[in-house]
Backbone as ProteinMPNN parsed JSONL, in Angstrom:
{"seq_chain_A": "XXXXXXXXXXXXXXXXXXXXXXXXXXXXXXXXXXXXXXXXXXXXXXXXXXXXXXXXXXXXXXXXXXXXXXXXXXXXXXXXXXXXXXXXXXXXXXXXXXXXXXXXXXXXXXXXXXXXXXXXXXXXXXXXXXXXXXXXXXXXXXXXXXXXXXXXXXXXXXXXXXXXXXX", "coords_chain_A": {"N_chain_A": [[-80.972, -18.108, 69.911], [-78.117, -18.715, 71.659], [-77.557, -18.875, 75.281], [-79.55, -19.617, 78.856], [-78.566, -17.388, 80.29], [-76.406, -16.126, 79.271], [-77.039, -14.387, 76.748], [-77.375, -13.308, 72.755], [-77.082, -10.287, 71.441], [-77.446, -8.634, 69.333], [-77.82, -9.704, 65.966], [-76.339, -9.829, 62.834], [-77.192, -10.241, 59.719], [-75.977, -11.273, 56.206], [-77.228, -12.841, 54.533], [-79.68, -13.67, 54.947], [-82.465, -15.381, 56.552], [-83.695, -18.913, 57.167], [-87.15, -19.64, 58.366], [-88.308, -21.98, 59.665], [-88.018, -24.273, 57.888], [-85.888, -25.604, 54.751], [-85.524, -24.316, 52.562], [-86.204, -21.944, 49.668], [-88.853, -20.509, 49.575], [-88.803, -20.222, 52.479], [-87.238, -18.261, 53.393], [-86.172, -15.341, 54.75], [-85.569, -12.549, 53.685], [-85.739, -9.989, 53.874], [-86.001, -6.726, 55.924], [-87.796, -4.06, 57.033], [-87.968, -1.473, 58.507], [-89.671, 2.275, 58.809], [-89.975, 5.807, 58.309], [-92.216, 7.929, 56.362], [-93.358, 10.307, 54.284], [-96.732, 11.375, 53.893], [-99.132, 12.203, 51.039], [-101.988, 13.777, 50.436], [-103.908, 13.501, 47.197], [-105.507, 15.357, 44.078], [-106.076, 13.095, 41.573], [-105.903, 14.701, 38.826], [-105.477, 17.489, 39.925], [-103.063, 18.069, 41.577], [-102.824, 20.341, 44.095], [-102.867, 21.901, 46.998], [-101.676, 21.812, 50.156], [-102.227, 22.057, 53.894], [-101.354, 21.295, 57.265], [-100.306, 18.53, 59.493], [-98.842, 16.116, 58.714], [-98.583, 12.342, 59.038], [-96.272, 9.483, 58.431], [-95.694, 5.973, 58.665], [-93.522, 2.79, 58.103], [-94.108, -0.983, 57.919], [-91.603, -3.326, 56.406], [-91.713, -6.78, 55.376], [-90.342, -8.837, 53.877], [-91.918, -8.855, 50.67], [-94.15, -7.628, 51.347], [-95.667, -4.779, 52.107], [-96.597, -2.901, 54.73], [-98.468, 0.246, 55.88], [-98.835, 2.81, 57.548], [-100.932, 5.929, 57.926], [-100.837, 8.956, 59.312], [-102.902, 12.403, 59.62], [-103.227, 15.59, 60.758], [-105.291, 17.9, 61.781], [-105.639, 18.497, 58.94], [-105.356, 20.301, 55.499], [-106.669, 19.436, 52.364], [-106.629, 21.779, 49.237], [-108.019, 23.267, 46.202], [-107.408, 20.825, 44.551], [-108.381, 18.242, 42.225], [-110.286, 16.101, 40.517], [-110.023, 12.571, 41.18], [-109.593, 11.858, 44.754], [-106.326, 10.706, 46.068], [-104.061, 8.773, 48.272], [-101.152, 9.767, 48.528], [-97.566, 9.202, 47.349], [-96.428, 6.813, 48.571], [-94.185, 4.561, 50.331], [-92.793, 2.534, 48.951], [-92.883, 1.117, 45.103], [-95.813, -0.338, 44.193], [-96.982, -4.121, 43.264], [-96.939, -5.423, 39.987], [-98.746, -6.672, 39.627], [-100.923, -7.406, 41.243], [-103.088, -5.209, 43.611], [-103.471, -3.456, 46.299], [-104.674, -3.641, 49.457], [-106.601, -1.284, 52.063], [-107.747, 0.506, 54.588], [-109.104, 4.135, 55.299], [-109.964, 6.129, 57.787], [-111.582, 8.791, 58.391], [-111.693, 11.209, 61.303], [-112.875, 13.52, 62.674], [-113.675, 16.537, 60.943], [-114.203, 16.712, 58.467], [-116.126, 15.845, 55.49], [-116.198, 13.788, 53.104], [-116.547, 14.183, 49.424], [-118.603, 12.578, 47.249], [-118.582, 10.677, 44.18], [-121.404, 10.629, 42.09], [-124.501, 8.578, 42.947], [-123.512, 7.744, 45.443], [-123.693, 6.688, 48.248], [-122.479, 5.99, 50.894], [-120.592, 6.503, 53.22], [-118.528, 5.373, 54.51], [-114.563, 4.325, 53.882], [-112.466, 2.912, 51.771], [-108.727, 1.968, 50.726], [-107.308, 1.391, 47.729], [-104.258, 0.267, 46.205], [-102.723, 0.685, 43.487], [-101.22, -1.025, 40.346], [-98.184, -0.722, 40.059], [-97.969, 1.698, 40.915], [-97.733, 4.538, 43.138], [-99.016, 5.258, 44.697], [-102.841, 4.694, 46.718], [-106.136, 4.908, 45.73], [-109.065, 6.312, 47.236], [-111.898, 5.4, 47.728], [-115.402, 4.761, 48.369], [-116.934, 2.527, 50.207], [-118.416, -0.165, 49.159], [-121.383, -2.342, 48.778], [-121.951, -3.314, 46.388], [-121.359, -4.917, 43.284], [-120.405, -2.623, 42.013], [-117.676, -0.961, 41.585], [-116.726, 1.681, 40.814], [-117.219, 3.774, 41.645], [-115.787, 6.869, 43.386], [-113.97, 9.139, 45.746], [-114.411, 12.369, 45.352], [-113.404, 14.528, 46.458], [-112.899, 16.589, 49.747], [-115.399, 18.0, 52.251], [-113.765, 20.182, 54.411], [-113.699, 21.121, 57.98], [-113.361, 24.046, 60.112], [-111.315, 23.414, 61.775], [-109.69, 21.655, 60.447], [-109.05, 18.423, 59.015], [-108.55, 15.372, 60.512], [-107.296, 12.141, 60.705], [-107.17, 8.715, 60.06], [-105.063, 5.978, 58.384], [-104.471, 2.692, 57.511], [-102.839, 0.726, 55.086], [-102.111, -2.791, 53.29], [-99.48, -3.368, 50.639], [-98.365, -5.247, 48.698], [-94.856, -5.64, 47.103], [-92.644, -5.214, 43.804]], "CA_chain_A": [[-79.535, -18.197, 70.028], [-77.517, -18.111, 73.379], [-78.531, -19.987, 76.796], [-80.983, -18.483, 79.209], [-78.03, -16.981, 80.968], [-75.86, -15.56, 77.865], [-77.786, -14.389, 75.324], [-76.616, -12.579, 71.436], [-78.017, -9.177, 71.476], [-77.942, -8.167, 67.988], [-77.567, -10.392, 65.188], [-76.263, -9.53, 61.453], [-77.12, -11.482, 58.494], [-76.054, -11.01, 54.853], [-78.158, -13.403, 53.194], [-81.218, -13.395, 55.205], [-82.86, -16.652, 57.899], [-84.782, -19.6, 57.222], [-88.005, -19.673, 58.934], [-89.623, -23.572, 59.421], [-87.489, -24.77, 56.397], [-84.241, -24.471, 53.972], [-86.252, -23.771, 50.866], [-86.622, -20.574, 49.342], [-89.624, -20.084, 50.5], [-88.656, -20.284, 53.771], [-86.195, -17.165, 53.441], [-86.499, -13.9, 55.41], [-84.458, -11.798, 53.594], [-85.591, -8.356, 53.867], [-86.874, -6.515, 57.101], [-87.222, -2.836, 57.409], [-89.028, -0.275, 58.774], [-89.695, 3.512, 58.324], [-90.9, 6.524, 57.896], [-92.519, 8.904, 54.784], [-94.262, 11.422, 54.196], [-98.129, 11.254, 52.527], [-99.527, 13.438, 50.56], [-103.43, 13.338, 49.777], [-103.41, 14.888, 46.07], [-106.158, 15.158, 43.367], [-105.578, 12.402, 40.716], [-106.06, 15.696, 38.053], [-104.588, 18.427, 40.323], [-103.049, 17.705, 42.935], [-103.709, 20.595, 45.052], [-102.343, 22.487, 48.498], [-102.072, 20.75, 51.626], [-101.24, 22.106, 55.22], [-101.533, 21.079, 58.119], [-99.578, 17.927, 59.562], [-98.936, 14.234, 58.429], [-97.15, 11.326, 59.413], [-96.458, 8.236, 57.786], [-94.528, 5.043, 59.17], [-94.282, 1.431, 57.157], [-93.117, -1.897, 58.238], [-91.685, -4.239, 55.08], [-91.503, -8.081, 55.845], [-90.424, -9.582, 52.505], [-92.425, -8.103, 49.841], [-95.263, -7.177, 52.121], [-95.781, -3.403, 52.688], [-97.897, -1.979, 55.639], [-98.75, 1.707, 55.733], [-99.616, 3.441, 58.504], [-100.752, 7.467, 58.28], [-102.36, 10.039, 60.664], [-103.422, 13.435, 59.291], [-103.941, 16.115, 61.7], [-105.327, 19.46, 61.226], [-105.113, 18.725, 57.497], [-106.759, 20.419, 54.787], [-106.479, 20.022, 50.617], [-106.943, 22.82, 48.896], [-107.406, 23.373, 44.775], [-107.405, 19.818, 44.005], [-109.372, 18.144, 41.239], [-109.754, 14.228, 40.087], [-110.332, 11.502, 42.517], [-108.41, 11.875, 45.645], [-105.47, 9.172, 46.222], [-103.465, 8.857, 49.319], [-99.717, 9.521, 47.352], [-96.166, 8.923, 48.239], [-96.087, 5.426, 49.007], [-92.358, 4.702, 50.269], [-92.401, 1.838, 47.54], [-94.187, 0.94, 44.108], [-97.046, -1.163, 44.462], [-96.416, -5.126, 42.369], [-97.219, -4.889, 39.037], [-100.027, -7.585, 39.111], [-102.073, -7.385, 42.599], [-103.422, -4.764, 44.259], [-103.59, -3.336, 47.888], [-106.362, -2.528, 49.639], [-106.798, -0.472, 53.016], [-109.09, 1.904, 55.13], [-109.131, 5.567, 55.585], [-110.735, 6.831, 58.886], [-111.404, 10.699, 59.113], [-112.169, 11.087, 62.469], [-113.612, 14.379, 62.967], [-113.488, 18.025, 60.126], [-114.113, 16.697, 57.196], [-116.542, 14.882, 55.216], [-115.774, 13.374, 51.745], [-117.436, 14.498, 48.432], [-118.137, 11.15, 46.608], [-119.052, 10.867, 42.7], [-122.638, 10.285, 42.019], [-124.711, 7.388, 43.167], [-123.039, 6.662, 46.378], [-124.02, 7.253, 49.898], [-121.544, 5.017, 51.778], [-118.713, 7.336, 53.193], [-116.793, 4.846, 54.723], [-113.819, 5.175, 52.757], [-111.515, 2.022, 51.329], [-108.08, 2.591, 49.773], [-107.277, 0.336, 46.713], [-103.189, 0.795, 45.58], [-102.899, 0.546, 41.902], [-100.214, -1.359, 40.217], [-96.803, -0.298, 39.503], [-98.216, 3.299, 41.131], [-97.185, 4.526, 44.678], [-100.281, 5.884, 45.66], [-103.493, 4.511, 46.577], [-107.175, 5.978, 45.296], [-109.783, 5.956, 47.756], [-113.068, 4.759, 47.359], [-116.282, 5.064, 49.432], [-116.887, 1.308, 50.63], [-119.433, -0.778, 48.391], [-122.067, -2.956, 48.942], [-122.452, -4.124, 45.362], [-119.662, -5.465, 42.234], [-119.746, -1.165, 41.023], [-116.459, -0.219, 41.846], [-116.635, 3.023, 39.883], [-117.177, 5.69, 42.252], [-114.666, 7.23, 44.272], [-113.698, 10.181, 46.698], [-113.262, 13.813, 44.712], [-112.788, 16.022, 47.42], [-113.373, 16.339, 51.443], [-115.096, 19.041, 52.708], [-113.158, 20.489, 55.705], [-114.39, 22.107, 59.051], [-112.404, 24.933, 60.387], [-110.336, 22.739, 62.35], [-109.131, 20.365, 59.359], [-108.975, 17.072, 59.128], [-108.145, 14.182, 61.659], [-107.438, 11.182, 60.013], [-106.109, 7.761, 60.438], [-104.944, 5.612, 57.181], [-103.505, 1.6, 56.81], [-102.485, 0.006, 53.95], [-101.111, -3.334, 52.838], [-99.781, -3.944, 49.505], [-97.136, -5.849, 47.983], [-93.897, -4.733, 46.364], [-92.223, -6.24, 43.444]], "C_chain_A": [[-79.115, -17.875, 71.45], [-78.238, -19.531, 74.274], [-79.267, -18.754, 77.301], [-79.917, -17.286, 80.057], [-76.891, -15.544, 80.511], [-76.593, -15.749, 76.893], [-77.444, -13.212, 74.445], [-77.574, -11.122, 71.775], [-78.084, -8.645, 70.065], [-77.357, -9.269, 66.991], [-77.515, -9.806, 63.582], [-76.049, -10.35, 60.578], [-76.388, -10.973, 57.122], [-76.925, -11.326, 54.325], [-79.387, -13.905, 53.879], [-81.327, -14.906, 56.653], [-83.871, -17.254, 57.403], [-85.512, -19.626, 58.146], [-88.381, -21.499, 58.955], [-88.833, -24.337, 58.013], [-86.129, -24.126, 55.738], [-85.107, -24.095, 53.227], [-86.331, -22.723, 50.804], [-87.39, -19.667, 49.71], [-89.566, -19.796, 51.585], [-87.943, -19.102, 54.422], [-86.39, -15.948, 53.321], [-85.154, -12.978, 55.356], [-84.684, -10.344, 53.375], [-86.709, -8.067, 55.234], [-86.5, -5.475, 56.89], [-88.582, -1.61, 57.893], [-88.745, 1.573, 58.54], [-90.335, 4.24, 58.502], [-91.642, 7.203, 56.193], [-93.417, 9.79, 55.024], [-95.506, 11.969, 53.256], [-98.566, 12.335, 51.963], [-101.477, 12.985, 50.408], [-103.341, 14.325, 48.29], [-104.888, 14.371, 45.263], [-105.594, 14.508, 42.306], [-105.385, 13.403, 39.123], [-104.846, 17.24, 38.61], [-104.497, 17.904, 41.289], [-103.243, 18.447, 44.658], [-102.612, 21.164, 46.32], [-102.426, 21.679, 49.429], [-101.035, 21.339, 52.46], [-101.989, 21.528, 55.865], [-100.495, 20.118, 58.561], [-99.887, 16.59, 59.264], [-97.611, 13.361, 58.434], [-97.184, 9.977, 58.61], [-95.526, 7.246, 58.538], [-94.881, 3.438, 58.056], [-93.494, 0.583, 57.819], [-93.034, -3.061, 56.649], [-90.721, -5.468, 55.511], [-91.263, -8.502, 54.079], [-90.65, -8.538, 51.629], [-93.714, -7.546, 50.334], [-95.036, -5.689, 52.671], [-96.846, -3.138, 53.842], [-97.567, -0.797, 56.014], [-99.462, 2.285, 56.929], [-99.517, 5.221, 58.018], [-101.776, 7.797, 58.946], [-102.02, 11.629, 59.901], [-103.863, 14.492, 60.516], [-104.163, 17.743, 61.348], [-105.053, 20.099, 60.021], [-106.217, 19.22, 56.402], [-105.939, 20.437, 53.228], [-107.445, 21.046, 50.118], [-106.655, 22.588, 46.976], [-107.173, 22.187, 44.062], [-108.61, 19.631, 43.184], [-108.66, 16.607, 40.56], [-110.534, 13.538, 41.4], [-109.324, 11.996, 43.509], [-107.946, 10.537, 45.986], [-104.553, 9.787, 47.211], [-101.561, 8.492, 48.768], [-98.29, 9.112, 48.11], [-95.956, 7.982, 48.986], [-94.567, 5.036, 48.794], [-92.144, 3.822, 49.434], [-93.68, 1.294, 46.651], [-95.081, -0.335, 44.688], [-96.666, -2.453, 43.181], [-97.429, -4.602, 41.74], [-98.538, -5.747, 38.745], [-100.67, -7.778, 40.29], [-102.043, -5.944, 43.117], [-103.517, -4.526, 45.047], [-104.195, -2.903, 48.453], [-105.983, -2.03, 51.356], [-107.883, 0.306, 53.77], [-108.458, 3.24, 55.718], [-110.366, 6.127, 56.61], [-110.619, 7.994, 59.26], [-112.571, 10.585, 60.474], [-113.013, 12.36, 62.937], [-112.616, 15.606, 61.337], [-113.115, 17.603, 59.196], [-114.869, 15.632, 56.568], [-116.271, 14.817, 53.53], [-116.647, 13.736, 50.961], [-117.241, 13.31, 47.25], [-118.941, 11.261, 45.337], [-120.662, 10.604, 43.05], [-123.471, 9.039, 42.288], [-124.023, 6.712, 44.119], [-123.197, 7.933, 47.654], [-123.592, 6.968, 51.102], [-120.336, 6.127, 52.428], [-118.075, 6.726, 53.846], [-116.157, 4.302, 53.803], [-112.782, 3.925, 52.872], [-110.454, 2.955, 50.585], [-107.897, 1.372, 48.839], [-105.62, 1.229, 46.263], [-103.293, -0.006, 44.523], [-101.329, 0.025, 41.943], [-99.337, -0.843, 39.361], [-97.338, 1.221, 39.822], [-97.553, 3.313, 42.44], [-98.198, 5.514, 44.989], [-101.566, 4.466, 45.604], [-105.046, 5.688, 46.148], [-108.398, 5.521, 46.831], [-110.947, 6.568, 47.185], [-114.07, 4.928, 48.626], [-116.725, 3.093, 49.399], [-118.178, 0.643, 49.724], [-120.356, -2.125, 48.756], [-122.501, -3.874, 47.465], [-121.378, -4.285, 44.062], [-119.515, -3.857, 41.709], [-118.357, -0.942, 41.709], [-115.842, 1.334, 41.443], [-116.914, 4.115, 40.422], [-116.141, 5.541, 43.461], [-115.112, 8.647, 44.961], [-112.891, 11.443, 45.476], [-113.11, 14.515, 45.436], [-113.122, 15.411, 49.017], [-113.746, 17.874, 51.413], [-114.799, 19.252, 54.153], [-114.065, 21.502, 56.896], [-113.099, 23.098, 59.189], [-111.189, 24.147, 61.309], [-109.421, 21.453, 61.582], [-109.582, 19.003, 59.544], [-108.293, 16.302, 60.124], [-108.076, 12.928, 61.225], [-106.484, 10.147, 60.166], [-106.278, 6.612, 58.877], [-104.252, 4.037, 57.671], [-104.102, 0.889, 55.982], [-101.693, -1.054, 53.815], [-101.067, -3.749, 51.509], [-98.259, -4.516, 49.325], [-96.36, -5.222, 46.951], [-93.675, -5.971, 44.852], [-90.767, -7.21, 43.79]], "O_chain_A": [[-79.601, -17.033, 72.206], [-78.942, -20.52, 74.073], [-79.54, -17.649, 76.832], [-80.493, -16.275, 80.46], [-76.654, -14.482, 81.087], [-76.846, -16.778, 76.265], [-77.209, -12.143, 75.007], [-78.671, -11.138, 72.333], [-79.173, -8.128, 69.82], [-76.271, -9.726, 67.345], [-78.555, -9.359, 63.098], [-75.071, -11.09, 60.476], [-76.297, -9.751, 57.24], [-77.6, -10.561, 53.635], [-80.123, -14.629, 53.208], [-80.432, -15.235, 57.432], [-84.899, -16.638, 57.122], [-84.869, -19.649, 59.195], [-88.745, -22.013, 57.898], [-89.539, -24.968, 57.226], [-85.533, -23.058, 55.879], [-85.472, -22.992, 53.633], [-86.563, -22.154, 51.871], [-87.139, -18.514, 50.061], [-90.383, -18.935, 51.915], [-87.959, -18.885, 55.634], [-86.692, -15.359, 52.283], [-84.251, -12.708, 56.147], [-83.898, -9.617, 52.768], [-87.715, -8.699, 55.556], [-85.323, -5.28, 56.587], [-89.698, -1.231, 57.536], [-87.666, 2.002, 58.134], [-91.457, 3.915, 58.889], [-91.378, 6.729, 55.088], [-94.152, 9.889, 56.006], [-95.423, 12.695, 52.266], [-98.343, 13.438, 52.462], [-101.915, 11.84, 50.296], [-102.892, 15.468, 48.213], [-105.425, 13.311, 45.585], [-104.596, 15.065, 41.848], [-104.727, 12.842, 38.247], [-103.902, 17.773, 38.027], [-105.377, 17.338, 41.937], [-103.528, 17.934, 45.74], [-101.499, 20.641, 46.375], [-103.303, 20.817, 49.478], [-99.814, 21.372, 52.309], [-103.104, 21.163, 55.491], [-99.41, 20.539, 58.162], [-100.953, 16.019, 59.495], [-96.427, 13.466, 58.114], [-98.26, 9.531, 58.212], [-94.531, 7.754, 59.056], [-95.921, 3.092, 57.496], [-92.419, 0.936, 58.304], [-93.998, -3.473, 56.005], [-89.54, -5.412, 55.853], [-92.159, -8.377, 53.244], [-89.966, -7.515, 51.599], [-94.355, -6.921, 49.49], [-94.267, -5.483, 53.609], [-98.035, -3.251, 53.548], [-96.445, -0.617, 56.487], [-100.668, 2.131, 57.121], [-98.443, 5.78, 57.791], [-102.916, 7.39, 59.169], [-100.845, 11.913, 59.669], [-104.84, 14.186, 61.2], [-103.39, 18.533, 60.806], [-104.618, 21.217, 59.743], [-107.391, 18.864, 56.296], [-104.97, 21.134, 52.927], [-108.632, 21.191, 50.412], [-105.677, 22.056, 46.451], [-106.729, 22.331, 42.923], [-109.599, 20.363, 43.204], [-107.545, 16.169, 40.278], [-111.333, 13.947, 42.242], [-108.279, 12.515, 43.116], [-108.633, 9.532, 46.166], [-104.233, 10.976, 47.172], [-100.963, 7.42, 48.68], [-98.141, 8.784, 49.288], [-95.346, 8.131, 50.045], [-93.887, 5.081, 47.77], [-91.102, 4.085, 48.834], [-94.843, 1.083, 46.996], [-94.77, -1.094, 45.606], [-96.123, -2.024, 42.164], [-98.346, -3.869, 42.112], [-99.265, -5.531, 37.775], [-101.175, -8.893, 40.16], [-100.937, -5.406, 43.074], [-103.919, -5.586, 45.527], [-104.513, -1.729, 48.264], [-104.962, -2.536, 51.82], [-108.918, 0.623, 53.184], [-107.482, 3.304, 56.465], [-111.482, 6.473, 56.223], [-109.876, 8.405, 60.151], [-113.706, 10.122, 60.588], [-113.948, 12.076, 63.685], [-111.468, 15.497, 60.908], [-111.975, 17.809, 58.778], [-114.537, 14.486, 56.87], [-116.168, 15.843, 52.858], [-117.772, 13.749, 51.461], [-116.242, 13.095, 46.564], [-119.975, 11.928, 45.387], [-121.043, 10.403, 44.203], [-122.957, 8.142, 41.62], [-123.796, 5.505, 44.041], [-123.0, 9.128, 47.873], [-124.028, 7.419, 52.161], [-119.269, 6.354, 51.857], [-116.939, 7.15, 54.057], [-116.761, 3.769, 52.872], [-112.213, 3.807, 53.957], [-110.676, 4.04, 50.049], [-108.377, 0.311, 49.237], [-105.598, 2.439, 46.037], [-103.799, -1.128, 44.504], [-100.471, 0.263, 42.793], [-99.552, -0.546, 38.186], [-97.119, 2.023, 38.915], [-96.914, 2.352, 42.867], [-97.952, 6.566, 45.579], [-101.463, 3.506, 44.84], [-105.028, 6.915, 46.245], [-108.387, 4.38, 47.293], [-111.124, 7.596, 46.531], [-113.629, 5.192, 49.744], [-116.733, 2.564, 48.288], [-119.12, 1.431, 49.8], [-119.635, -3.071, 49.071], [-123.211, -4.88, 47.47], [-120.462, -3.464, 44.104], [-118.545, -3.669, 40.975], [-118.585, -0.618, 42.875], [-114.781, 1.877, 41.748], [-116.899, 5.232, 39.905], [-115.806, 4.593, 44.172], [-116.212, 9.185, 44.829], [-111.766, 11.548, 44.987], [-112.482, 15.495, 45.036], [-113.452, 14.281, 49.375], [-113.067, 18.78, 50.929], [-115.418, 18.652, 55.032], [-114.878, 22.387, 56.633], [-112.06, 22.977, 58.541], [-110.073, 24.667, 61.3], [-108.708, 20.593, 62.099], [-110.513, 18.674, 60.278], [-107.273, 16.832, 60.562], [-109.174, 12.409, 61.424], [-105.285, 10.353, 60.356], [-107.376, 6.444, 58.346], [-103.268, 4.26, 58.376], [-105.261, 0.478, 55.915], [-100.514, -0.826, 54.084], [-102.02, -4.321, 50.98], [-97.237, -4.099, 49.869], [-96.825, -4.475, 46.09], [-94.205, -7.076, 44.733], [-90.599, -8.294, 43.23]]}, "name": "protein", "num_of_chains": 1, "seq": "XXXXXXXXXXXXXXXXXXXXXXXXXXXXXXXXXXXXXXXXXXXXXXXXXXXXXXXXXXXXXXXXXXXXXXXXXXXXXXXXXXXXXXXXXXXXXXXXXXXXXXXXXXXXXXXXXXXXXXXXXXXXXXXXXXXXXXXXXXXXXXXXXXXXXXXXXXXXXXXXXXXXXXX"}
């Protein structure tokens, strides 16, 4: 919009902007970004947690992406799988969202039985607002997960994204 000389500086829609087309499809009607605030919790207990964490998301449509960083974080008293909680919106009720979880230094994961992989997928469940993480797989089991981390004295360091779809 504009010439190269005068140009609009902010633009407000009501009902959204075709992209490449009129059709429905074509219609970019939600943009927003954010923050939140994650929790890591035990899917059983959920557990203590200090230290600090950040969350930010950008939402194009129905498309969520998740960014968190963890610093100097430790759970405490938890019990279950651990899932990365407090997703700023539910997860659709019929797909899934997958992700990776990178602890970077003070803390290594305690993973169910039969798995030796610790790099660490998230998978968001539907109609939940968390994801569960998972230790990364090499073969169709999907059945083991992440029950704990153990922490160094300096906590955790950790970097998290996620995309999943809303409804």
């Amino acid at each position: 919009l504009g010439i190269s000389t005068a140009r609009f500086r902010n633009i407000y829609l009501s009902g959204g902007i075709h992209l490449g087309g009129t059709g429905s499809a074509n219609l970019l009607d939600d943009y927003e970004e954010g923050t939140f605030t994650p929790d890591l919790e035990g899917s059983t207990t959920g557990g203590s947690q200090s230290g600090s964490r950040y969350g930010w998301y950008t939402k194009i449509g129905r498309n969520v992406t998740v960014y968190v960083r963890f610093v100097g974080y430790q759970l405490t008293g938890s019990s279950g799988n651990i899932r990365l909680a407090n997703l700023p919106f539910t997860v659709n009720g019929s797909i899934y969202g997958v992700g990776h979880f990178a602890y970077i230094e003070g803390a290594t994961p305690t993973l169910t039985s039969g798995t030796n992989n610790t790099t660490v997928i998230m998978q968001a469940l539907p109609n939940q607002t968390y994801a569960g993480l998972q230790p990364q797989h090499a073969s169709t089991s999907y059945d083991k997960f992440v029950t704990g981390f153990t922490f160094g004295s300096i906590g955790m360091y950790a970097y998290a994204t996620l995309t999943y779809e809303v409804q």
